[in-house]
Amino acid sequence: MPKIEKTEAEWRVGLSAEEYRILREKGTERAFTGKFDHFFEPGEYVCKGCGEMLFMSDAKFDSGCGWPAFYEAADKSKVEEHEDTAFGMRRVEVTCANCGGHLGHVFPDAPQTPTGMRYCINSASLGFRAKPRA
């Protein structure tokens, strides 16, 4: 399936300045400032750039890192991982497979989770769809 292609002007129309900076310019929000850091309602997290479903609330945990953390993607094909050597560090960047938007990074430092992984994701990269209450 081809990725969503938009001009920079088209991306700017649909995103706030902060969302654009993070999703399109690979920025990072300040730790402990994102709206989903300590948010634990049932539902699904979607890409703010294109609406693709990325993470489920069942996989979210409080890692204490200051960003929303998930131990796995809802569907591994919905996210892509890329080597990131910016700032003299070696990390693994996570992007939306549908639109290429920067989401955050993934680290193998969560032994308390079923996968041992910590997807450290910017709140500004995400939207949320609540799970209907029974």
PDB file of C-alpha atoms in Angstrom:
ATOM      1  CA  MET A   1       0.000   0.000   0.000  1.00  0.00           C
ATOM      2  CA  PRO A   2       1.533   3.363  -0.996  1.00  0.00           C
ATOM      3  CA  LYS A   3       2.261   5.964   1.654  1.00  0.00           C
ATOM      4  CA  ILE A   4       0.208   9.124   1.900  1.00  0.00           C
ATOM      5  CA  GLU A   5       1.968  11.836  -0.072  1.00  0.00           C
ATOM      6  CA  LYS A   6       1.317  15.519   0.693  1.00  0.00           C
ATOM      7  CA  THR A   7       3.180  18.742   0.091  1.00  0.00           C
ATOM      8  CA  GLU A   8       4.622  20.535   3.103  1.00  0.00           C
ATOM      9  CA  ALA A   9       1.874  23.153   2.707  1.00  0.00           C
ATOM     10  CA  GLU A  10      -0.801  20.439   2.822  1.00  0.00           C
ATOM     11  CA  TRP A  11       0.728  18.951   5.983  1.00  0.00           C
ATOM     12  CA  ARG A  12       0.831  22.389   7.634  1.00  0.00           C
ATOM     13  CA  VAL A  13      -2.891  22.949   6.987  1.00  0.00           C
ATOM     14  CA  GLY A  14      -3.931  19.771   8.789  1.00  0.00           C
ATOM     15  CA  LEU A  15      -1.541  19.917  11.756  1.00  0.00           C
ATOM     16  CA  SER A  16      -0.840  22.357  14.575  1.00  0.00           C
ATOM     17  CA  ALA A  17       2.631  23.930  14.628  1.00  0.00           C
ATOM     18  CA  GLU A  18       3.740  21.478  17.352  1.00  0.00           C
ATOM     19  CA  GLU A  19       2.292  18.447  15.552  1.00  0.00           C
ATOM     20  CA  TYR A  20       4.019  19.518  12.336  1.00  0.00           C
ATOM     21  CA  ARG A  21       7.365  20.032  14.121  1.00  0.00           C
ATOM     22  CA  ILE A  22       7.217  16.553  15.612  1.00  0.00           C
ATOM     23  CA  LEU A  23       5.569  14.501  12.854  1.00  0.00           C
ATOM     24  CA  ARG A  24       7.216  16.112   9.814  1.00  0.00           C
ATOM     25  CA  GLU A  25      10.479  17.534  11.217  1.00  0.00           C
ATOM     26  CA  LYS A  26      11.277  14.700  13.656  1.00  0.00           C
ATOM     27  CA  GLY A  27      10.962  16.876  16.729  1.00  0.00           C
ATOM     28  CA  THR A  28      10.347  15.799  20.317  1.00  0.00           C
ATOM     29  CA  GLU A  29       8.018  17.271  22.899  1.00  0.00           C
ATOM     30  CA  ARG A  30       9.431  18.069  26.336  1.00  0.00           C
ATOM     31  CA  ALA A  31       9.234  15.172  28.790  1.00  0.00           C
ATOM     32  CA  PHE A  32       6.175  15.071  31.087  1.00  0.00           C
ATOM     33  CA  THR A  33       4.277  17.678  29.015  1.00  0.00           C
ATOM     34  CA  GLY A  34       2.279  15.497  26.607  1.00  0.00           C
ATOM     35  CA  LYS A  35      -1.427  14.926  27.165  1.00  0.00           C
ATOM     36  CA  PHE A  36      -1.113  11.133  26.914  1.00  0.00           C
ATOM     37  CA  ASP A  37       1.831  10.650  29.307  1.00  0.00           C
ATOM     38  CA  HIS A  38      -0.420   9.805  32.284  1.00  0.00           C
ATOM     39  CA  PHE A  39      -3.597   9.022  30.351  1.00  0.00           C
ATOM     40  CA  PHE A  40      -4.859   5.451  30.722  1.00  0.00           C
ATOM     41  CA  GLU A  41      -8.388   5.326  29.305  1.00  0.00           C
ATOM     42  CA  PRO A  42      -9.402   2.266  27.241  1.00  0.00           C
ATOM     43  CA  GLY A  43      -9.204   2.752  23.490  1.00  0.00           C
ATOM     44  CA  GLU A  44      -6.825   3.057  20.585  1.00  0.00           C
ATOM     45  CA  TYR A  45      -4.101   5.526  19.690  1.00  0.00           C
ATOM     46  CA  VAL A  46      -4.000   6.720  16.091  1.00  0.00           C
ATOM     47  CA  CYS A  47      -1.504   8.676  14.013  1.00  0.00           C
ATOM     48  CA  LYS A  48      -2.277  12.394  14.255  1.00  0.00           C
ATOM     49  CA  GLY A  49      -1.076  12.813  10.670  1.00  0.00           C
ATOM     50  CA  CYS A  50      -3.303  10.271   8.940  1.00  0.00           C
ATOM     51  CA  GLY A  51      -5.588   8.546  11.451  1.00  0.00           C
ATOM     52  CA  GLU A  52      -3.986   5.094  11.114  1.00  0.00           C
ATOM     53  CA  MET A  53      -4.498   2.957  14.236  1.00  0.00           C
ATOM     54  CA  LEU A  54      -1.085   2.360  15.837  1.00  0.00           C
ATOM     55  CA  PHE A  55      -1.283   1.337  19.506  1.00  0.00           C
ATOM     56  CA  MET A  56      -3.902  -0.106  21.856  1.00  0.00           C
ATOM     57  CA  SER A  57      -4.393   1.113  25.415  1.00  0.00           C
ATOM     58  CA  ASP A  58      -3.905  -2.470  26.642  1.00  0.00           C
ATOM     59  CA  ALA A  59      -0.226  -2.214  25.621  1.00  0.00           C
ATOM     60  CA  LYS A  60       0.337   1.158  27.342  1.00  0.00           C
ATOM     61  CA  PHE A  61       2.299   1.306  30.580  1.00  0.00           C
ATOM     62  CA  ASP A  62       3.802   3.929  32.878  1.00  0.00           C
ATOM     63  CA  SER A  63       7.519   3.714  32.195  1.00  0.00           C
ATOM     64  CA  GLY A  64       8.329   6.937  34.042  1.00  0.00           C
ATOM     65  CA  CYS A  65      10.162   8.294  30.987  1.00  0.00           C
ATOM     66  CA  GLY A  66       7.875  11.328  30.498  1.00  0.00           C
ATOM     67  CA  TRP A  67       6.276  10.190  27.241  1.00  0.00           C
ATOM     68  CA  PRO A  68       3.502   7.703  26.508  1.00  0.00           C
ATOM     69  CA  ALA A  69       5.011   4.211  26.465  1.00  0.00           C
ATOM     70  CA  PHE A  70       3.715   1.062  24.796  1.00  0.00           C
ATOM     71  CA  TYR A  71       5.259  -2.407  24.800  1.00  0.00           C
ATOM     72  CA  GLU A  72       4.059  -3.227  21.273  1.00  0.00           C
ATOM     73  CA  ALA A  73       2.304  -1.753  18.258  1.00  0.00           C
ATOM     74  CA  ALA A  74      -1.268  -2.891  17.621  1.00  0.00           C
ATOM     75  CA  ASP A  75      -0.115  -4.256  14.269  1.00  0.00           C
ATOM     76  CA  LYS A  76       3.625  -4.387  13.508  1.00  0.00           C
ATOM     77  CA  SER A  77       2.932  -3.501   9.850  1.00  0.00           C
ATOM     78  CA  LYS A  78       1.511  -0.104  10.909  1.00  0.00           C
ATOM     79  CA  VAL A  79       4.842   1.198  12.210  1.00  0.00           C
ATOM     80  CA  GLU A  80       8.300   1.255  10.664  1.00  0.00           C
ATOM     81  CA  GLU A  81      11.610   1.296  12.487  1.00  0.00           C
ATOM     82  CA  HIS A  82      14.722   3.117  11.247  1.00  0.00           C
ATOM     83  CA  GLU A  83      18.235   3.534  12.615  1.00  0.00           C
ATOM     84  CA  ASP A  84      18.673   7.049  14.033  1.00  0.00           C
ATOM     85  CA  THR A  85      22.180   8.324  14.762  1.00  0.00           C
ATOM     86  CA  ALA A  86      21.237  11.981  15.306  1.00  0.00           C
ATOM     87  CA  PHE A  87      22.804  13.833  18.235  1.00  0.00           C
ATOM     88  CA  GLY A  88      25.643  11.303  18.504  1.00  0.00           C
ATOM     89  CA  MET A  89      23.308   8.595  19.811  1.00  0.00           C
ATOM     90  CA  ARG A  90      22.303   5.279  18.308  1.00  0.00           C
ATOM     91  CA  ARG A  91      18.547   4.802  18.573  1.00  0.00           C
ATOM     92  CA  VAL A  92      15.675   3.242  16.640  1.00  0.00           C
ATOM     93  CA  GLU A  93      13.178   5.763  15.300  1.00  0.00           C
ATOM     94  CA  VAL A  94       9.515   4.748  14.937  1.00  0.00           C
ATOM     95  CA  THR A  95       7.417   6.211  12.110  1.00  0.00           C
ATOM     96  CA  CYS A  96       3.875   5.684  10.847  1.00  0.00           C
ATOM     97  CA  ALA A  97       3.987   3.202   7.957  1.00  0.00           C
ATOM     98  CA  ASN A  98       1.034   4.949   6.309  1.00  0.00           C
ATOM     99  CA  CYS A  99       2.230   8.579   6.201  1.00  0.00           C
ATOM    100  CA  GLY A 100       5.859   8.471   7.361  1.00  0.00           C
ATOM    101  CA  GLY A 101       5.169  10.706  10.361  1.00  0.00           C
ATOM    102  CA  HIS A 102       7.750  10.628  13.168  1.00  0.00           C
ATOM    103  CA  LEU A 103       6.265   9.051  16.290  1.00  0.00           C
ATOM    104  CA  GLY A 104       9.228   8.604  18.632  1.00  0.00           C
ATOM    105  CA  HIS A 105      11.731   5.848  19.383  1.00  0.00           C
ATOM    106  CA  VAL A 106      11.726   2.240  20.597  1.00  0.00           C
ATOM    107  CA  PHE A 107      14.094   0.892  23.255  1.00  0.00           C
ATOM    108  CA  PRO A 108      14.767  -2.662  24.510  1.00  0.00           C
ATOM    109  CA  ASP A 109      14.721  -1.534  28.154  1.00  0.00           C
ATOM    110  CA  ALA A 110      11.368  -2.619  29.578  1.00  0.00           C
ATOM    111  CA  PRO A 111      11.885  -6.025  31.205  1.00  0.00           C
ATOM    112  CA  GLN A 112       8.638  -5.552  33.143  1.00  0.00           C
ATOM    113  CA  THR A 113       6.615  -5.870  29.897  1.00  0.00           C
ATOM    114  CA  PRO A 114       5.695  -8.983  27.884  1.00  0.00           C
ATOM    115  CA  THR A 115       7.959  -7.913  24.989  1.00  0.00           C
ATOM    116  CA  GLY A 116      10.769  -6.149  26.868  1.00  0.00           C
ATOM    117  CA  MET A 117      10.289  -3.177  24.519  1.00  0.00           C
ATOM    118  CA  ARG A 118       9.378   0.452  25.241  1.00  0.00           C
ATOM    119  CA  TYR A 119       7.869   2.423  22.371  1.00  0.00           C
ATOM    120  CA  CYS A 120       8.447   5.965  23.637  1.00  0.00           C
ATOM    121  CA  ILE A 121       5.956   8.032  21.610  1.00  0.00           C
ATOM    122  CA  ASN A 122       5.251  11.769  21.446  1.00  0.00           C
ATOM    123  CA  SER A 123       1.706  12.675  22.546  1.00  0.00           C
ATOM    124  CA  ALA A 124       1.569  15.257  19.748  1.00  0.00           C
ATOM    125  CA  SER A 125       1.989  12.429  17.216  1.00  0.00           C
ATOM    126  CA  LEU A 126      -1.121  10.690  18.500  1.00  0.00           C
ATOM    127  CA  GLY A 127      -4.873  10.986  18.510  1.00  0.00           C
ATOM    128  CA  PHE A 128      -7.120   8.846  20.696  1.00  0.00           C
ATOM    129  CA  ARG A 129     -10.351   6.973  20.008  1.00  0.00           C
ATOM    130  CA  ALA A 130     -12.111   5.908  23.187  1.00  0.00           C
ATOM    131  CA  LYS A 131     -13.377   2.380  23.530  1.00  0.00           C
ATOM    132  CA  PRO A 132     -17.156   2.441  23.958  1.00  0.00           C
ATOM    133  CA  ARG A 133     -18.167   1.649  27.520  1.00  0.00           C
ATOM    134  CA  ALA A 134     -20.279  -1.471  27.952  1.00  0.00           C
TER     135      ALA A 134
END
